[in-house]
Short mmCIF file of C-alpha atoms in Angstrom, two decimals:
data_model
loop_
_atom_site.label_atom_id
_atom_site.label_comp_id
_atom_site.label_asym_id
_atom_site.label_seq_id
_atom_site.Cartn_x
_atom_site.Cartn_y
_atom_site.Cartn_z
CA MET R 274 -69.19 -28.68 -107.51
CA THR R 275 -68.49 -25.40 -105.82
CA LYS R 276 -67.01 -22.69 -107.98
CA LEU R 277 -63.34 -21.88 -107.59
CA GLU R 278 -62.73 -18.38 -106.29
CA PRO R 279 -59.73 -16.37 -105.14
CA PRO R 280 -57.27 -17.11 -103.69
CA ASN R 281 -57.63 -20.64 -105.13
CA THR R 282 -57.98 -19.31 -108.68
CA HIS R 283 -54.78 -17.32 -108.24
CA HIS R 284 -52.88 -20.42 -107.16
CA LEU R 285 -54.36 -22.40 -110.05
CA ARG R 286 -53.34 -19.74 -112.58
CA ALA R 287 -49.87 -19.53 -111.04
CA ALA R 288 -49.51 -23.31 -111.31
CA ILE R 289 -50.50 -23.14 -114.98
CA GLY R 290 -47.95 -20.38 -115.49
CA TRP R 291 -45.21 -22.47 -113.91
CA LEU R 292 -46.14 -25.40 -116.15
CA GLU R 293 -45.92 -23.12 -119.19
CA LEU R 294 -42.45 -22.13 -118.02
CA GLY R 295 -41.51 -25.80 -117.75
CA ASN R 296 -41.32 -25.92 -113.96
CA HIS R 297 -43.62 -28.63 -112.63
CA VAL R 298 -42.07 -28.43 -109.15
CA GLU R 299 -43.11 -24.79 -108.65
CA ALA R 300 -46.48 -25.63 -110.21
CA GLY R 301 -46.93 -28.34 -107.59
CA GLU R 302 -46.08 -25.88 -104.84
CA GLU R 303 -48.81 -23.54 -106.09
CA ILE R 304 -51.36 -26.37 -106.24
CA ALA R 305 -50.44 -27.29 -102.66
CA ARG R 306 -51.63 -23.82 -101.61
CA ILE R 307 -55.16 -24.50 -102.84
CA THR R 308 -57.70 -25.10 -100.11
CA PRO R 309 -57.93 -28.90 -99.58
CA GLU R 310 -61.65 -29.12 -100.37
CA PHE R 311 -60.92 -27.80 -103.87
CA LEU R 312 -58.11 -30.24 -104.73
CA ASN R 313 -60.64 -32.49 -106.48
CA HIS R 314 -62.20 -29.68 -108.49
CA PRO R 315 -62.00 -30.72 -112.17
CA ASP R 316 -59.95 -27.67 -113.18
CA VAL R 317 -57.48 -28.32 -110.37
CA LEU R 318 -57.33 -32.02 -111.24
CA GLU R 319 -56.41 -31.15 -114.84
CA VAL R 320 -53.43 -29.14 -113.61
CA ARG R 321 -52.51 -31.73 -110.99
CA TRP R 322 -52.42 -34.36 -113.74
CA SER R 323 -50.16 -32.18 -115.87
CA ILE R 324 -47.81 -31.67 -112.93
CA CYS R 325 -47.60 -35.42 -112.36
CA ALA R 326 -47.09 -36.09 -116.07
CA GLU R 327 -44.36 -33.47 -116.38
CA GLY R 328 -42.62 -35.07 -113.42
CA ARG R 329 -43.17 -38.53 -114.90
CA SER R 330 -44.96 -39.57 -111.71
CA TRP R 331 -47.23 -41.97 -113.55
CA ASP R 332 -48.76 -43.69 -110.52
CA ALA R 333 -49.80 -40.30 -109.15
CA ALA R 334 -50.96 -39.20 -112.61
CA LEU R 335 -53.13 -42.30 -112.87
CA ALA R 336 -54.66 -41.66 -109.45
CA VAL R 337 -55.47 -38.07 -110.38
CA ALA R 338 -56.95 -39.15 -113.73
CA GLU R 339 -59.15 -41.72 -112.00
CA VAL R 340 -60.53 -39.02 -109.71
CA LEU R 341 -61.06 -36.72 -112.71
CA VAL R 342 -63.04 -39.42 -114.56
CA ASN R 343 -65.18 -39.94 -111.45
CA VAL R 344 -65.88 -36.29 -110.60
CA ALA R 345 -66.18 -35.07 -114.20
CA PRO R 346 -67.13 -38.06 -116.38
CA LYS R 347 -68.29 -35.74 -119.16
CA ARG R 348 -64.77 -34.34 -119.61
CA SER R 349 -62.94 -36.34 -122.22
CA SER R 350 -59.57 -35.27 -120.84
CA GLY R 351 -59.92 -37.50 -117.79
CA TRP R 352 -60.41 -40.54 -120.00
CA VAL R 353 -57.44 -39.59 -122.19
CA HIS R 354 -55.21 -38.80 -119.20
CA ARG R 355 -56.09 -42.11 -117.54
CA ALA R 356 -55.17 -44.10 -120.65
CA TYR R 357 -51.96 -42.10 -121.10
CA ALA R 358 -50.91 -42.80 -117.51
CA LEU R 359 -51.98 -46.47 -117.67
CA ARG R 360 -49.64 -46.95 -120.59
CA ARG R 361 -46.74 -45.73 -118.49
CA VAL R 362 -47.30 -47.08 -114.96
CA LYS R 363 -45.13 -49.99 -113.85
CA HIS R 364 -47.84 -52.64 -114.19
CA GLY R 365 -49.64 -50.92 -117.04
CA GLY R 366 -49.05 -51.01 -120.75
CA LEU R 367 -50.68 -50.63 -124.10
CA GLN R 368 -53.43 -53.17 -123.51
CA LEU R 369 -54.63 -51.46 -120.34
CA ALA R 370 -54.44 -48.06 -122.01
CA TRP R 371 -56.46 -49.36 -124.97
CA ALA R 372 -59.09 -50.93 -122.70
CA ALA R 373 -59.45 -47.70 -120.72
CA LEU R 374 -59.68 -45.42 -123.75
CA ARG R 375 -61.81 -47.45 -126.16
CA PRO R 376 -65.13 -46.85 -124.29
CA ALA R 377 -64.43 -43.11 -124.42
CA LEU R 378 -64.89 -43.11 -128.20
CA ASP R 379 -68.62 -43.75 -127.79
CA LYS R 380 -68.93 -41.12 -125.05
CA PHE R 381 -66.96 -38.44 -126.95
CA PRO R 382 -67.43 -39.05 -130.70
CA LYS R 383 -66.32 -35.50 -131.58
CA GLU R 384 -62.95 -35.64 -129.78
CA GLN R 385 -60.21 -36.33 -132.31
CA VAL R 386 -57.58 -37.15 -129.68
CA ILE R 387 -59.38 -40.39 -128.80
CA PRO R 388 -59.25 -42.06 -132.24
CA TYR R 389 -55.78 -40.56 -132.70
CA ASN R 390 -54.52 -42.24 -129.53
CA LEU R 391 -56.28 -45.46 -130.49
CA ALA R 392 -54.38 -45.27 -133.80
CA CYS R 393 -51.15 -44.95 -131.83
CA TYR R 394 -51.98 -47.95 -129.68
CA ALA R 395 -53.05 -50.08 -132.66
CA ALA R 396 -49.82 -49.19 -134.49
CA GLN R 397 -47.78 -50.22 -131.47
CA PHE R 398 -49.69 -53.51 -131.32
CA GLY R 399 -48.66 -54.03 -134.96
CA ARG R 400 -52.26 -53.80 -136.16
CA LEU R 401 -51.42 -51.36 -138.93
CA SER R 402 -54.64 -51.59 -140.94
CA GLU R 403 -56.63 -50.86 -137.83
CA ALA R 404 -54.26 -48.02 -136.90
CA TRP R 405 -54.78 -46.54 -140.36
CA GLU R 406 -58.55 -46.65 -139.87
CA TRP R 407 -58.31 -44.97 -136.46
CA LEU R 408 -56.05 -42.28 -137.89
CA HIS R 409 -58.57 -41.59 -140.66
CA LYS R 410 -61.30 -41.37 -138.03
CA ALA R 411 -59.23 -38.79 -136.14
CA MET R 412 -58.80 -36.78 -139.35
CA GLU R 413 -62.52 -37.02 -140.07
CA VAL R 414 -63.46 -35.88 -136.56
CA ALA R 415 -60.90 -33.06 -136.61
CA GLY R 416 -61.94 -31.96 -140.09
CA ASP R 417 -58.30 -31.04 -140.60
CA LEU R 418 -56.14 -33.46 -142.54
CA ASP R 419 -53.00 -31.32 -142.47
CA THR R 420 -52.82 -30.80 -138.70
CA ILE R 421 -53.33 -34.49 -137.94
CA LYS R 422 -50.92 -35.46 -140.73
CA GLN R 423 -48.15 -33.23 -139.35
CA ARG R 424 -48.73 -34.45 -135.82
CA ALA R 425 -48.70 -38.08 -136.96
CA LEU R 426 -45.47 -37.61 -138.91
CA SER R 427 -43.70 -36.50 -135.75
CA ASP R 428 -45.25 -39.16 -133.51
CA PRO R 429 -42.93 -42.15 -132.98
CA ASP R 430 -45.92 -44.35 -132.12
CA LEU R 431 -47.12 -43.95 -135.70
CA GLN R 432 -43.74 -44.45 -137.35
CA PRO R 433 -44.87 -47.73 -138.98
CA LEU R 434 -47.42 -45.64 -140.92
CA TRP R 435 -45.23 -42.67 -141.81
CA GLU R 436 -44.74 -43.72 -145.44
CA ARG R 437 -48.50 -44.02 -145.98
CA ILE R 438 -49.17 -40.79 -144.10
CA ARG R 439 -46.73 -38.86 -146.29
CA GLU R 440 -48.79 -39.93 -149.33
CA LEU R 441 -51.92 -38.21 -148.01
#
């Protein structure tokens, strides 16, 4: 993949800035200024996905995530973004998200977000013992019980486990 250079890098940074300010519309306008041949650059795809997600355009987010997985299969974010979008598209759901994310665990064993999200999905399926195991795996991978614990205690997907989590 060709390296991003100005002015494309300027537009990418501006889009990130707009996202940080909470304005996905302006971020999208900056991304639209990037030279077309760079729209599928992995760094640009990451920002494009965030723009779609902020705008709750889940079909578009899924399409962007699919491209990201294809052009940068060694980036875990594409796999996570795809599952996240699959959960939210009209004909998606938890089962599709689970099926898309589960293979990523073997590819990215040191990424705590993958077992964490699998814990969320398992909890929503009502498989609480399995969710507990996935959550412990996320803590183990992260090496940071407190950060994962605090995140889990504010995550509605894991609400069925909150009592157990508080005891950690």
